Structures are given as structure tokens and as C-alpha cells.
Amino acid sequence: MCRVVDLKQAVLAKNDSVAHTLRAELGARGTTVVNLLSSPGSGKTALLERELGLARERGVPVAALTADLATENDALRLARSGVPVKQVLTDGLCHLEAAMLGRHLDGWMPEDTRLLFVENVGNLVCPASYDLGESLRVVLASVTEGEDKPLKYPTAFGLAQLVVVTKTDIAQAVEFDEAAFRAHVQQVNPGVEVVLTSARGGEGAGILLDRALAVGDGGPVHTPVMSRQPHTHHHHDHHTGGPAHDHAPGHDHAPGHAPHHAPGAGHGPGHEHGPGHDHDRDHGPGAGTGPGHPGPSSVSRAVHPHSGVVQPR
């Protein structure tokens, strides 16, 4: 067990280092990275498509990178906004890593890009574990997913710097309890802002874009409590205050327990892989492949912003 924990810590430490460098490099060129995390079907692609369109209308130079296990559907949708879009196929990997992101940005992203939106692979476990060099980490949840979602995925919500509720146009129909959801968010992440949106109904239009621009202009960013707490590296179970869990990378934390590192500070939180996941086999970048070097774990395609044609990169 100790050897597994040490290996996972080493993998995350490597990711932390790459994320720290990537954040500095992108910051130096004036690019703010927004990392979007959510469950599949939360509506983040629809929301992002709307926000990209608004950015283009306002003349804000933006780009988007979207990651999926398979298909280029999301990239084709986002390309309708007319901004530069790139699809990354992770070949079964459940998340992006900083080295992967850096590699796919190399030679693709326009130099004047002010905002880069990264649509992470759709799940709330693995992506929560990796700092991508982002300046703003956003977690989205639709009104159909249940008010207890923050309690079920405390690491994802506990490290969010902004929480976005989607599909509010159907909130009444599904009997969404906004007060309960907000209370659960505050339980795992006191003080984080929660905003309401509807890509179809128009509620909250531009709010994600505005928050990202504010961060890029040096505005205040929420610091989650989890990111400030010390972390214990050995394995032990808690029988009070939350479900039993492993403090080492490879788990989701119970409320009030911190992961190894915080996003936005050059560090990635502890993580969990699915059954049978072999880290070195599935994604070389996290085990030492730096940005700019091709690896076996993903395929990227650039999407022409106007034609929607997907071109291998």
C-alpha cells in the first residue's frame, strides 16, 4: 500500500511541476485558463458554446479545448461559435493532465488568446485530481443531478473556485431545491460563489465569461478551505465526520478533508483512477513526458472555427 501511495504522490508531484510552469508561461503571454469540470450531461458544452459566442460578439480573443474519451461531437458544436477549438481524444483516459494540455496547446493556440476554456472529460472524480495550470476552476452541476451532488463529490466541489448550476429553465419541473444545493456546496466549500444559468432560457448569460475576465484582470479568486488544510499521506479510515476514505491520492475526500494540493497554486489534489487503470501505461505525460512531446495517451484535432472541419494535429 505504501509503495502505491508513494507512486501516486510522485505522479501528482510531476503534474504539479508541469502545471506550475504552464501557468507561469500562459500568464506571461496574458492567457487565463478556465478548467471546467462536471458530470456527463450537465450541459457544460451548451453553456460553453453560448459563452464563446458572447466572447466573439464582444471582441474578446478566446479559444476552447475539449476532451473526451471518444467522438469529436463537442468540438464540432463549439466550433459553431466561430472561435478556435481543438478536440483531444484521451483514448480511454478519464481526465486531462497538465503535460497533455501543454502538449496540445503547443503551436495551436493563437498568441493573442485572452481566455482559454478547457472542457475536461465528463466526470467528477479523476479530473478533480489534476491541476492543469488553470487560474479559475469551475464545477458545474445541472438541476437534474440532485441537491446532494456536492456531498457525493466533495473533492470536486470542495476545490471549486466557482460553482455553476445549469439547466435552471427546468428547475421547477424537476423540483430542484436551490436552498438545499447551496447549503451542501457551502458545507464542503464555504464562501464559494454559486451562480445560476440556463443555456436555453438565457439566465446568467455571460456570467462565466465575466468571471473569467475578472480573474484575468487580477480580480480576487476564491481560495477553498480544502486547499489551505494540511494533508496526511498515510492510509487510515475515519469513522466519524464522513465516510471512510484513504487520504492518499486515489480517493475522493470526505467533507472537510484536504487533498494533497490546491488548484491555482501549482499543485494538484489527490486523485482516483478507475479499476484496472495503469498510470504509466495509459498516460506517459504524467510520468515524465513534458509539454511539446507527443505521447501515446491522446489524439488531438484542430477544428476550423468556421467550417467545423476536423483536421488531425
mmCIF file of C-alpha atoms in Angstrom:
data_model
loop_
_atom_site.group_PDB
_atom_site.id
_atom_site.type_symbol
_atom_site.label_atom_id
_atom_site.label_comp_id
_atom_site.label_asym_id
_atom_site.label_seq_id
_atom_site.Cartn_x
_atom_site.Cartn_y
_atom_site.Cartn_z
ATOM 1 C CA MET A 1 0.000 0.000 0.000
ATOM 2 C CA CYS A 2 2.773 2.451 0.886
ATOM 3 C CA ARG A 3 4.521 1.817 -2.427
ATOM 4 C CA VAL A 4 1.294 2.517 -4.345
ATOM 5 C CA VAL A 5 0.739 5.696 -2.359
ATOM 6 C CA ASP A 6 4.310 6.848 -2.969
ATOM 7 C CA LEU A 7 3.973 6.200 -6.701
ATOM 8 C CA LYS A 8 0.763 8.170 -6.912
ATOM 9 C CA GLN A 9 2.297 11.015 -4.942
ATOM 10 C CA ALA A 10 5.220 11.065 -7.367
ATOM 11 C CA VAL A 11 2.858 11.160 -10.345
ATOM 12 C CA LEU A 12 0.957 14.092 -8.860
ATOM 13 C CA ALA A 13 4.173 15.865 -7.937
ATOM 14 C CA LYS A 14 5.266 15.644 -11.575
ATOM 15 C CA ASN A 15 1.913 17.037 -12.689
ATOM 16 C CA ASP A 16 2.204 19.846 -10.113
ATOM 17 C CA SER A 17 5.556 20.880 -11.505
ATOM 18 C CA VAL A 18 4.327 20.955 -15.093
ATOM 19 C CA ALA A 19 1.158 22.826 -14.085
ATOM 20 C CA HIS A 20 3.197 25.447 -12.231
ATOM 21 C CA THR A 21 5.361 26.037 -15.300
ATOM 22 C CA LEU A 22 2.412 26.080 -17.677
ATOM 23 C CA ARG A 23 0.534 28.587 -15.518
ATOM 24 C CA ALA A 24 3.541 30.895 -15.479
ATOM 25 C CA GLU A 25 4.092 30.620 -19.236
ATOM 26 C CA LEU A 26 0.458 31.259 -20.128
ATOM 27 C CA GLY A 27 0.199 34.063 -17.601
ATOM 28 C CA ALA A 28 3.242 35.737 -19.129
ATOM 29 C CA ARG A 29 1.504 35.841 -22.505
ATOM 30 C CA GLY A 30 -1.718 37.140 -20.995
ATOM 31 C CA THR A 31 -3.802 33.957 -21.238
ATOM 32 C CA THR A 32 -6.161 32.947 -18.431
ATOM 33 C CA VAL A 33 -7.072 29.239 -18.287
ATOM 34 C CA VAL A 34 -10.512 28.176 -17.068
ATOM 35 C CA ASN A 35 -10.870 24.493 -16.163
ATOM 36 C CA LEU A 36 -14.473 23.249 -16.465
ATOM 37 C CA LEU A 37 -15.435 20.071 -14.574
ATOM 38 C CA SER A 38 -18.791 18.318 -14.464
ATOM 39 C CA SER A 39 -20.621 15.043 -14.843
ATOM 40 C CA PRO A 40 -21.621 13.874 -18.339
ATOM 41 C CA GLY A 41 -24.825 15.527 -19.485
ATOM 42 C CA SER A 42 -24.567 18.518 -17.164
ATOM 43 C CA GLY A 43 -24.958 20.940 -20.045
ATOM 44 C CA LYS A 44 -21.454 22.402 -19.895
ATOM 45 C CA THR A 45 -20.934 22.157 -23.673
ATOM 46 C CA ALA A 46 -24.166 24.062 -24.351
ATOM 47 C CA LEU A 47 -23.240 26.697 -21.768
ATOM 48 C CA LEU A 48 -19.699 26.998 -23.101
ATOM 49 C CA GLU A 49 -20.956 27.343 -26.679
ATOM 50 C CA ARG A 50 -23.106 30.274 -25.599
ATOM 51 C CA GLU A 51 -20.278 31.928 -23.648
ATOM 52 C CA LEU A 52 -17.842 31.552 -26.565
ATOM 53 C CA GLY A 53 -20.376 33.175 -28.864
ATOM 54 C CA LEU A 54 -20.770 36.094 -26.468
ATOM 55 C CA ALA A 55 -16.990 36.463 -26.242
ATOM 56 C CA ARG A 56 -16.732 36.672 -30.008
ATOM 57 C CA GLU A 57 -19.503 39.278 -30.117
ATOM 58 C CA ARG A 58 -17.613 41.351 -27.553
ATOM 59 C CA GLY A 59 -14.338 41.003 -29.397
ATOM 60 C CA VAL A 60 -12.655 39.005 -26.616
ATOM 61 C CA PRO A 61 -9.954 36.667 -28.018
ATOM 62 C CA VAL A 62 -10.899 33.229 -26.681
ATOM 63 C CA ALA A 63 -10.186 29.613 -27.535
ATOM 64 C CA ALA A 64 -11.528 26.292 -26.301
ATOM 65 C CA LEU A 65 -10.068 22.830 -25.871
ATOM 66 C CA THR A 66 -12.466 19.993 -25.191
ATOM 67 C CA ALA A 67 -11.522 16.489 -24.030
ATOM 68 C CA ASP A 68 -13.497 13.295 -24.485
ATOM 69 C CA LEU A 69 -12.803 9.569 -24.489
ATOM 70 C CA ALA A 70 -14.239 9.335 -27.997
ATOM 71 C CA THR A 71 -16.035 11.330 -30.743
ATOM 72 C CA GLU A 72 -15.484 14.910 -31.860
ATOM 73 C CA ASN A 73 -19.078 15.955 -31.256
ATOM 74 C CA ASP A 74 -18.340 18.612 -28.639
ATOM 75 C CA ALA A 75 -15.610 20.285 -30.702
ATOM 76 C CA LEU A 76 -17.909 20.476 -33.710
ATOM 77 C CA ARG A 77 -20.598 22.100 -31.565
ATOM 78 C CA LEU A 78 -18.203 24.604 -30.001
ATOM 79 C CA ALA A 79 -16.726 25.484 -33.398
ATOM 80 C CA ARG A 80 -20.094 26.944 -34.371
ATOM 81 C CA SER A 81 -19.225 29.904 -32.139
ATOM 82 C CA GLY A 82 -16.515 30.888 -34.627
ATOM 83 C CA VAL A 83 -13.600 30.724 -32.167
ATOM 84 C CA PRO A 84 -10.551 28.418 -32.349
ATOM 85 C CA VAL A 85 -11.474 24.985 -30.972
ATOM 86 C CA LYS A 86 -9.451 21.834 -30.500
ATOM 87 C CA GLN A 87 -10.637 18.316 -29.700
ATOM 88 C CA VAL A 88 -8.492 15.993 -27.596
ATOM 89 C CA LEU A 89 -9.379 12.304 -27.610
ATOM 90 C CA THR A 90 -7.976 10.714 -24.471
ATOM 91 C CA ASP A 91 -8.241 7.116 -25.674
ATOM 92 C CA GLY A 92 -9.999 5.962 -22.521
ATOM 93 C CA LEU A 93 -8.188 8.174 -20.016
ATOM 94 C CA CYS A 94 -10.662 9.720 -17.574
ATOM 95 C CA HIS A 95 -9.012 13.144 -17.251
ATOM 96 C CA LEU A 96 -6.574 15.648 -18.677
ATOM 97 C CA GLU A 97 -3.169 16.322 -17.157
ATOM 98 C CA ALA A 98 -1.021 19.443 -17.291
ATOM 99 C CA ALA A 99 1.563 17.877 -19.624
ATOM 100 C CA MET A 100 -1.170 16.746 -22.012
ATOM 101 C CA LEU A 101 -2.686 20.215 -22.070
ATOM 102 C CA GLY A 102 0.661 21.884 -22.670
ATOM 103 C CA ARG A 103 1.462 19.487 -25.482
ATOM 104 C CA HIS A 104 -1.819 20.123 -27.282
ATOM 105 C CA LEU A 105 -1.566 23.893 -26.916
ATOM 106 C CA ASP A 106 1.913 23.987 -28.436
ATOM 107 C CA GLY A 107 1.729 25.585 -31.880
ATOM 108 C CA TRP A 108 -2.081 25.694 -31.913
ATOM 109 C CA MET A 109 -3.450 28.408 -29.643
ATOM 110 C CA PRO A 110 -3.346 31.938 -31.130
ATOM 111 C CA GLU A 111 -0.824 34.200 -29.422
ATOM 112 C CA ASP A 112 -3.400 36.850 -28.524
ATOM 113 C CA THR A 113 -5.733 34.410 -26.734
ATOM 114 C CA ARG A 114 -7.020 36.114 -23.607
ATOM 115 C CA LEU A 115 -9.129 33.248 -22.286
ATOM 116 C CA LEU A 116 -8.696 29.518 -22.802
ATOM 117 C CA PHE A 117 -11.658 27.394 -21.725
ATOM 118 C CA VAL A 118 -10.776 23.754 -21.097
ATOM 119 C CA GLU A 119 -13.747 21.393 -21.093
ATOM 120 C CA ASN A 120 -12.404 18.459 -19.106
ATOM 121 C CA VAL A 121 -13.508 14.850 -19.510
ATOM 122 C CA GLY A 122 -17.004 14.402 -18.117
ATOM 123 C CA ASN A 123 -16.772 13.038 -14.597
ATOM 124 C CA LEU A 124 -16.301 14.465 -11.120
ATOM 125 C CA VAL A 125 -13.637 12.094 -9.767
ATOM 126 C CA CYS A 126 -10.490 11.871 -11.899
ATOM 127 C CA PRO A 127 -10.414 15.442 -13.280
ATOM 128 C CA ALA A 128 -10.662 16.865 -9.766
ATOM 129 C CA SER A 129 -7.253 15.374 -9.065
ATOM 130 C CA TYR A 130 -5.161 17.295 -11.553
ATOM 131 C CA ASP A 131 -4.129 20.925 -11.659
ATOM 132 C CA LEU A 132 -3.954 21.960 -15.324
ATOM 133 C CA GLY A 133 -2.271 25.287 -14.688
ATOM 134 C CA GLU A 134 -5.662 26.961 -14.563
ATOM 135 C CA SER A 135 -6.385 30.318 -12.994
ATOM 136 C CA LEU A 136 -10.051 29.505 -12.404
ATOM 137 C CA ARG A 137 -11.540 26.104 -11.608
ATOM 138 C CA VAL A 138 -15.261 25.853 -12.273
ATOM 139 C CA VAL A 139 -17.512 22.946 -11.312
ATOM 140 C CA LEU A 140 -20.913 22.676 -12.984
ATOM 141 C CA ALA A 141 -23.983 20.725 -11.907
ATOM 142 C CA SER A 142 -27.396 20.605 -13.549
ATOM 143 C CA VAL A 143 -30.653 20.870 -11.654
ATOM 144 C CA THR A 144 -31.415 17.274 -12.655
ATOM 145 C CA GLU A 145 -28.459 15.767 -10.798
ATOM 146 C CA GLY A 146 -29.723 16.098 -7.233
ATOM 147 C CA GLU A 147 -29.082 18.589 -4.452
ATOM 148 C CA ASP A 148 -26.677 16.226 -2.675
ATOM 149 C CA LYS A 149 -24.139 16.183 -5.543
ATOM 150 C CA PRO A 150 -21.603 18.326 -3.605
ATOM 151 C CA LEU A 151 -21.690 15.845 -0.731
ATOM 152 C CA LYS A 152 -21.179 12.879 -3.052
ATOM 153 C CA TYR A 153 -18.199 14.523 -4.776
ATOM 154 C CA PRO A 154 -16.654 16.699 -2.063
ATOM 155 C CA THR A 155 -13.215 16.929 -3.664
ATOM 156 C CA ALA A 156 -14.561 18.304 -6.945
ATOM 157 C CA PHE A 157 -16.891 20.782 -5.284
ATOM 158 C CA GLY A 158 -14.564 21.411 -2.359
ATOM 159 C CA LEU A 159 -11.792 22.684 -4.633
ATOM 160 C CA ALA A 160 -14.031 24.732 -6.946
ATOM 161 C CA GLN A 161 -13.398 28.454 -7.224
ATOM 162 C CA LEU A 162 -16.818 28.937 -8.825
ATOM 163 C CA VAL A 163 -19.875 26.659 -8.886
ATOM 164 C CA VAL A 164 -22.301 26.930 -11.791
ATOM 165 C CA VAL A 165 -25.812 25.479 -11.744
ATOM 166 C CA THR A 166 -27.100 24.679 -15.242
ATOM 167 C CA LYS A 167 -30.491 23.990 -16.857
ATOM 168 C CA THR A 168 -32.378 26.267 -14.475
ATOM 169 C CA ASP A 169 -35.162 26.583 -17.045
ATOM 170 C CA ILE A 170 -36.383 23.145 -15.913
ATOM 171 C CA ALA A 171 -35.659 23.589 -12.203
ATOM 172 C CA GLN A 172 -39.322 23.800 -11.258
ATOM 173 C CA ALA A 173 -40.248 20.757 -13.323
ATOM 174 C CA VAL A 174 -37.663 18.571 -11.582
ATOM 175 C CA GLU A 175 -38.354 20.150 -8.168
ATOM 176 C CA PHE A 176 -34.797 21.357 -7.729
ATOM 177 C CA ASP A 177 -34.202 22.602 -4.169
ATOM 178 C CA GLU A 178 -31.835 25.525 -4.681
ATOM 179 C CA ALA A 179 -31.507 26.278 -0.962
ATOM 180 C CA ALA A 180 -30.501 22.688 -0.186
ATOM 181 C CA PHE A 181 -27.960 22.627 -3.017
ATOM 182 C CA ARG A 182 -26.391 25.892 -1.876
ATOM 183 C CA ALA A 183 -26.215 24.616 1.700
ATOM 184 C CA HIS A 184 -24.427 21.450 0.585
ATOM 185 C CA VAL A 185 -21.949 23.445 -1.500
ATOM 186 C CA GLN A 186 -21.175 25.673 1.477
ATOM 187 C CA GLN A 187 -20.716 22.591 3.660
ATOM 188 C CA VAL A 188 -17.769 21.390 1.561
ATOM 189 C CA ASN A 189 -16.566 24.772 0.255
ATOM 190 C CA PRO A 190 -17.536 27.709 2.498
ATOM 191 C CA GLY A 191 -17.673 31.044 0.734
ATOM 192 C CA VAL A 192 -17.548 29.837 -2.874
ATOM 193 C CA GLU A 193 -19.854 31.674 -5.263
ATOM 194 C CA VAL A 194 -22.772 29.740 -6.775
ATOM 195 C CA VAL A 195 -24.352 31.133 -9.943
ATOM 196 C CA LEU A 196 -27.464 30.044 -11.836
ATOM 197 C CA THR A 197 -27.504 29.588 -15.611
ATOM 198 C CA SER A 198 -29.635 28.285 -18.446
ATOM 199 C CA ALA A 199 -28.160 27.945 -21.920
ATOM 200 C CA ARG A 200 -31.676 27.547 -23.313
ATOM 201 C CA GLY A 201 -33.513 30.139 -21.232
ATOM 202 C CA GLY A 202 -30.721 32.706 -21.108
ATOM 203 C CA GLU A 203 -30.411 33.039 -17.334
ATOM 204 C CA GLY A 204 -26.902 34.041 -16.312
ATOM 205 C CA ALA A 205 -25.818 34.758 -19.884
ATOM 206 C CA GLY A 206 -22.225 35.957 -19.895
ATOM 207 C CA ILE A 207 -21.633 35.357 -16.203
ATOM 208 C CA LEU A 208 -18.968 32.689 -16.762
ATOM 209 C CA LEU A 209 -17.241 34.927 -19.294
ATOM 210 C CA ASP A 210 -17.383 37.891 -16.916
ATOM 211 C CA ARG A 211 -15.946 35.921 -14.009
ATOM 212 C CA ALA A 212 -13.099 34.588 -16.161
ATOM 213 C CA LEU A 213 -12.244 38.050 -17.478
ATOM 214 C CA ALA A 214 -12.240 39.440 -13.945
ATOM 215 C CA VAL A 215 -9.735 36.803 -12.869
ATOM 216 C CA GLY A 216 -7.589 37.579 -15.893
ATOM 217 C CA ASP A 217 -7.622 41.249 -14.922
ATOM 218 C CA GLY A 218 -6.242 40.416 -11.494
ATOM 219 C CA GLY A 219 -9.507 40.247 -9.593
ATOM 220 C CA PRO A 220 -9.873 38.188 -6.404
ATOM 221 C CA VAL A 221 -10.197 34.413 -6.694
ATOM 222 C CA HIS A 222 -11.892 32.273 -4.079
ATOM 223 C CA THR A 223 -9.487 30.128 -2.050
ATOM 224 C CA PRO A 224 -11.216 26.887 -0.980
ATOM 225 C CA VAL A 225 -10.786 25.779 2.610
ATOM 226 C CA MET A 226 -9.630 22.365 1.380
ATOM 227 C CA SER A 227 -6.685 23.926 -0.412
ATOM 228 C CA ARG A 228 -5.420 25.501 2.821
ATOM 229 C CA GLN A 229 -5.566 22.429 5.056
ATOM 230 C CA PRO A 230 -2.606 20.123 5.768
ATOM 231 C CA HIS A 231 -2.689 16.687 4.193
ATOM 232 C CA THR A 232 -1.857 13.326 5.720
ATOM 233 C CA HIS A 233 -0.140 10.910 3.376
ATOM 234 C CA HIS A 234 -0.690 7.605 5.182
ATOM 235 C CA HIS A 235 -3.747 5.418 4.894
ATOM 236 C CA HIS A 236 -6.384 5.454 7.590
ATOM 237 C CA ASP A 237 -10.147 5.365 7.882
ATOM 238 C CA HIS A 238 -12.382 7.885 9.622
ATOM 239 C CA HIS A 239 -15.463 6.582 11.344
ATOM 240 C CA THR A 240 -16.899 9.979 12.256
ATOM 241 C CA GLY A 241 -17.485 13.170 10.314
ATOM 242 C CA GLY A 242 -17.854 11.461 6.936
ATOM 243 C CA PRO A 243 -17.412 8.206 5.064
ATOM 244 C CA ALA A 244 -14.281 6.123 5.426
ATOM 245 C CA HIS A 245 -11.614 7.095 2.929
ATOM 246 C CA ASP A 246 -7.970 6.943 2.029
ATOM 247 C CA HIS A 247 -6.037 10.197 2.359
ATOM 248 C CA ALA A 248 -3.551 9.136 -0.292
ATOM 249 C CA PRO A 249 -4.068 10.042 -3.967
ATOM 250 C CA GLY A 250 -6.558 7.635 -5.433
ATOM 251 C CA HIS A 251 -9.598 8.722 -3.440
ATOM 252 C CA ASP A 252 -12.365 11.252 -3.116
ATOM 253 C CA HIS A 253 -12.224 13.198 0.141
ATOM 254 C CA ALA A 254 -14.921 13.428 2.728
ATOM 255 C CA PRO A 255 -16.107 16.961 3.550
ATOM 256 C CA GLY A 256 -13.535 18.921 5.499
ATOM 257 C CA HIS A 257 -10.524 16.878 4.416
ATOM 258 C CA ALA A 258 -7.946 18.388 2.123
ATOM 259 C CA PRO A 259 -6.405 16.825 -0.945
ATOM 260 C CA HIS A 260 -2.680 16.878 -1.451
ATOM 261 C CA HIS A 261 -2.517 20.199 -3.312
ATOM 262 C CA ALA A 262 -4.811 23.003 -4.391
ATOM 263 C CA PRO A 263 -5.526 24.160 -7.901
ATOM 264 C CA GLY A 264 -4.390 27.627 -8.799
ATOM 265 C CA ALA A 265 -1.225 27.333 -6.754
ATOM 266 C CA GLY A 266 0.754 24.972 -8.946
ATOM 267 C CA HIS A 267 -0.451 21.886 -7.158
ATOM 268 C CA GLY A 268 -2.869 19.071 -7.989
ATOM 269 C CA PRO A 269 -5.150 17.409 -5.455
ATOM 270 C CA GLY A 270 -5.191 13.697 -4.720
ATOM 271 C CA HIS A 271 -6.901 11.566 -7.318
ATOM 272 C CA GLU A 272 -8.697 8.356 -8.048
ATOM 273 C CA HIS A 273 -8.414 6.089 -11.059
ATOM 274 C CA GLY A 274 -10.951 3.550 -12.177
ATOM 275 C CA PRO A 275 -10.456 -0.189 -11.764
ATOM 276 C CA GLY A 276 -7.571 -1.627 -13.716
ATOM 277 C CA HIS A 277 -6.026 1.751 -14.504
ATOM 278 C CA ASP A 278 -2.316 1.594 -15.201
ATOM 279 C CA HIS A 279 -0.964 5.134 -14.953
ATOM 280 C CA ASP A 280 2.363 4.642 -16.717
ATOM 281 C CA ARG A 281 0.773 2.575 -19.477
ATOM 282 C CA ASP A 282 -2.206 4.854 -20.102
ATOM 283 C CA HIS A 283 -0.599 8.265 -19.921
ATOM 284 C CA GLY A 284 3.082 8.772 -20.246
ATOM 285 C CA PRO A 285 2.946 12.577 -19.762
ATOM 286 C CA GLY A 286 2.166 12.292 -16.064
ATOM 287 C CA ALA A 287 5.129 10.004 -15.639
ATOM 288 C CA GLY A 288 7.661 12.302 -17.147
ATOM 289 C CA THR A 289 6.667 13.393 -20.653
ATOM 290 C CA GLY A 290 6.891 17.155 -20.824
ATOM 291 C CA PRO A 291 4.864 19.644 -22.869
ATOM 292 C CA GLY A 292 5.677 19.625 -26.556
ATOM 293 C CA HIS A 293 6.484 15.902 -26.655
ATOM 294 C CA PRO A 294 3.909 13.577 -28.196
ATOM 295 C CA GLY A 295 2.625 10.762 -26.029
ATOM 296 C CA PRO A 296 0.543 7.669 -26.680
ATOM 297 C CA SER A 297 -2.398 8.553 -24.484
ATOM 298 C CA SER A 298 -4.337 11.039 -26.586
ATOM 299 C CA VAL A 299 -5.078 12.322 -30.053
ATOM 300 C CA SER A 300 -5.809 15.956 -30.799
ATOM 301 C CA ARG A 301 -7.629 17.553 -33.673
ATOM 302 C CA ALA A 302 -7.944 21.208 -34.505
ATOM 303 C CA VAL A 303 -11.361 22.358 -35.628
ATOM 304 C CA HIS A 304 -11.678 25.169 -38.118
ATOM 305 C CA PRO A 305 -13.823 27.821 -36.366
ATOM 306 C CA HIS A 306 -15.986 28.491 -39.381
ATOM 307 C CA SER A 307 -16.224 25.306 -41.420
ATOM 308 C CA GLY A 308 -16.314 22.879 -38.495
ATOM 309 C CA VAL A 309 -13.905 20.618 -40.360
ATOM 310 C CA VAL A 310 -11.827 18.466 -38.044
ATOM 311 C CA GLN A 311 -8.180 18.265 -39.022
ATOM 312 C CA PRO A 312 -5.657 15.860 -37.415
ATOM 313 C CA ARG A 313 -2.819 17.537 -35.488
#
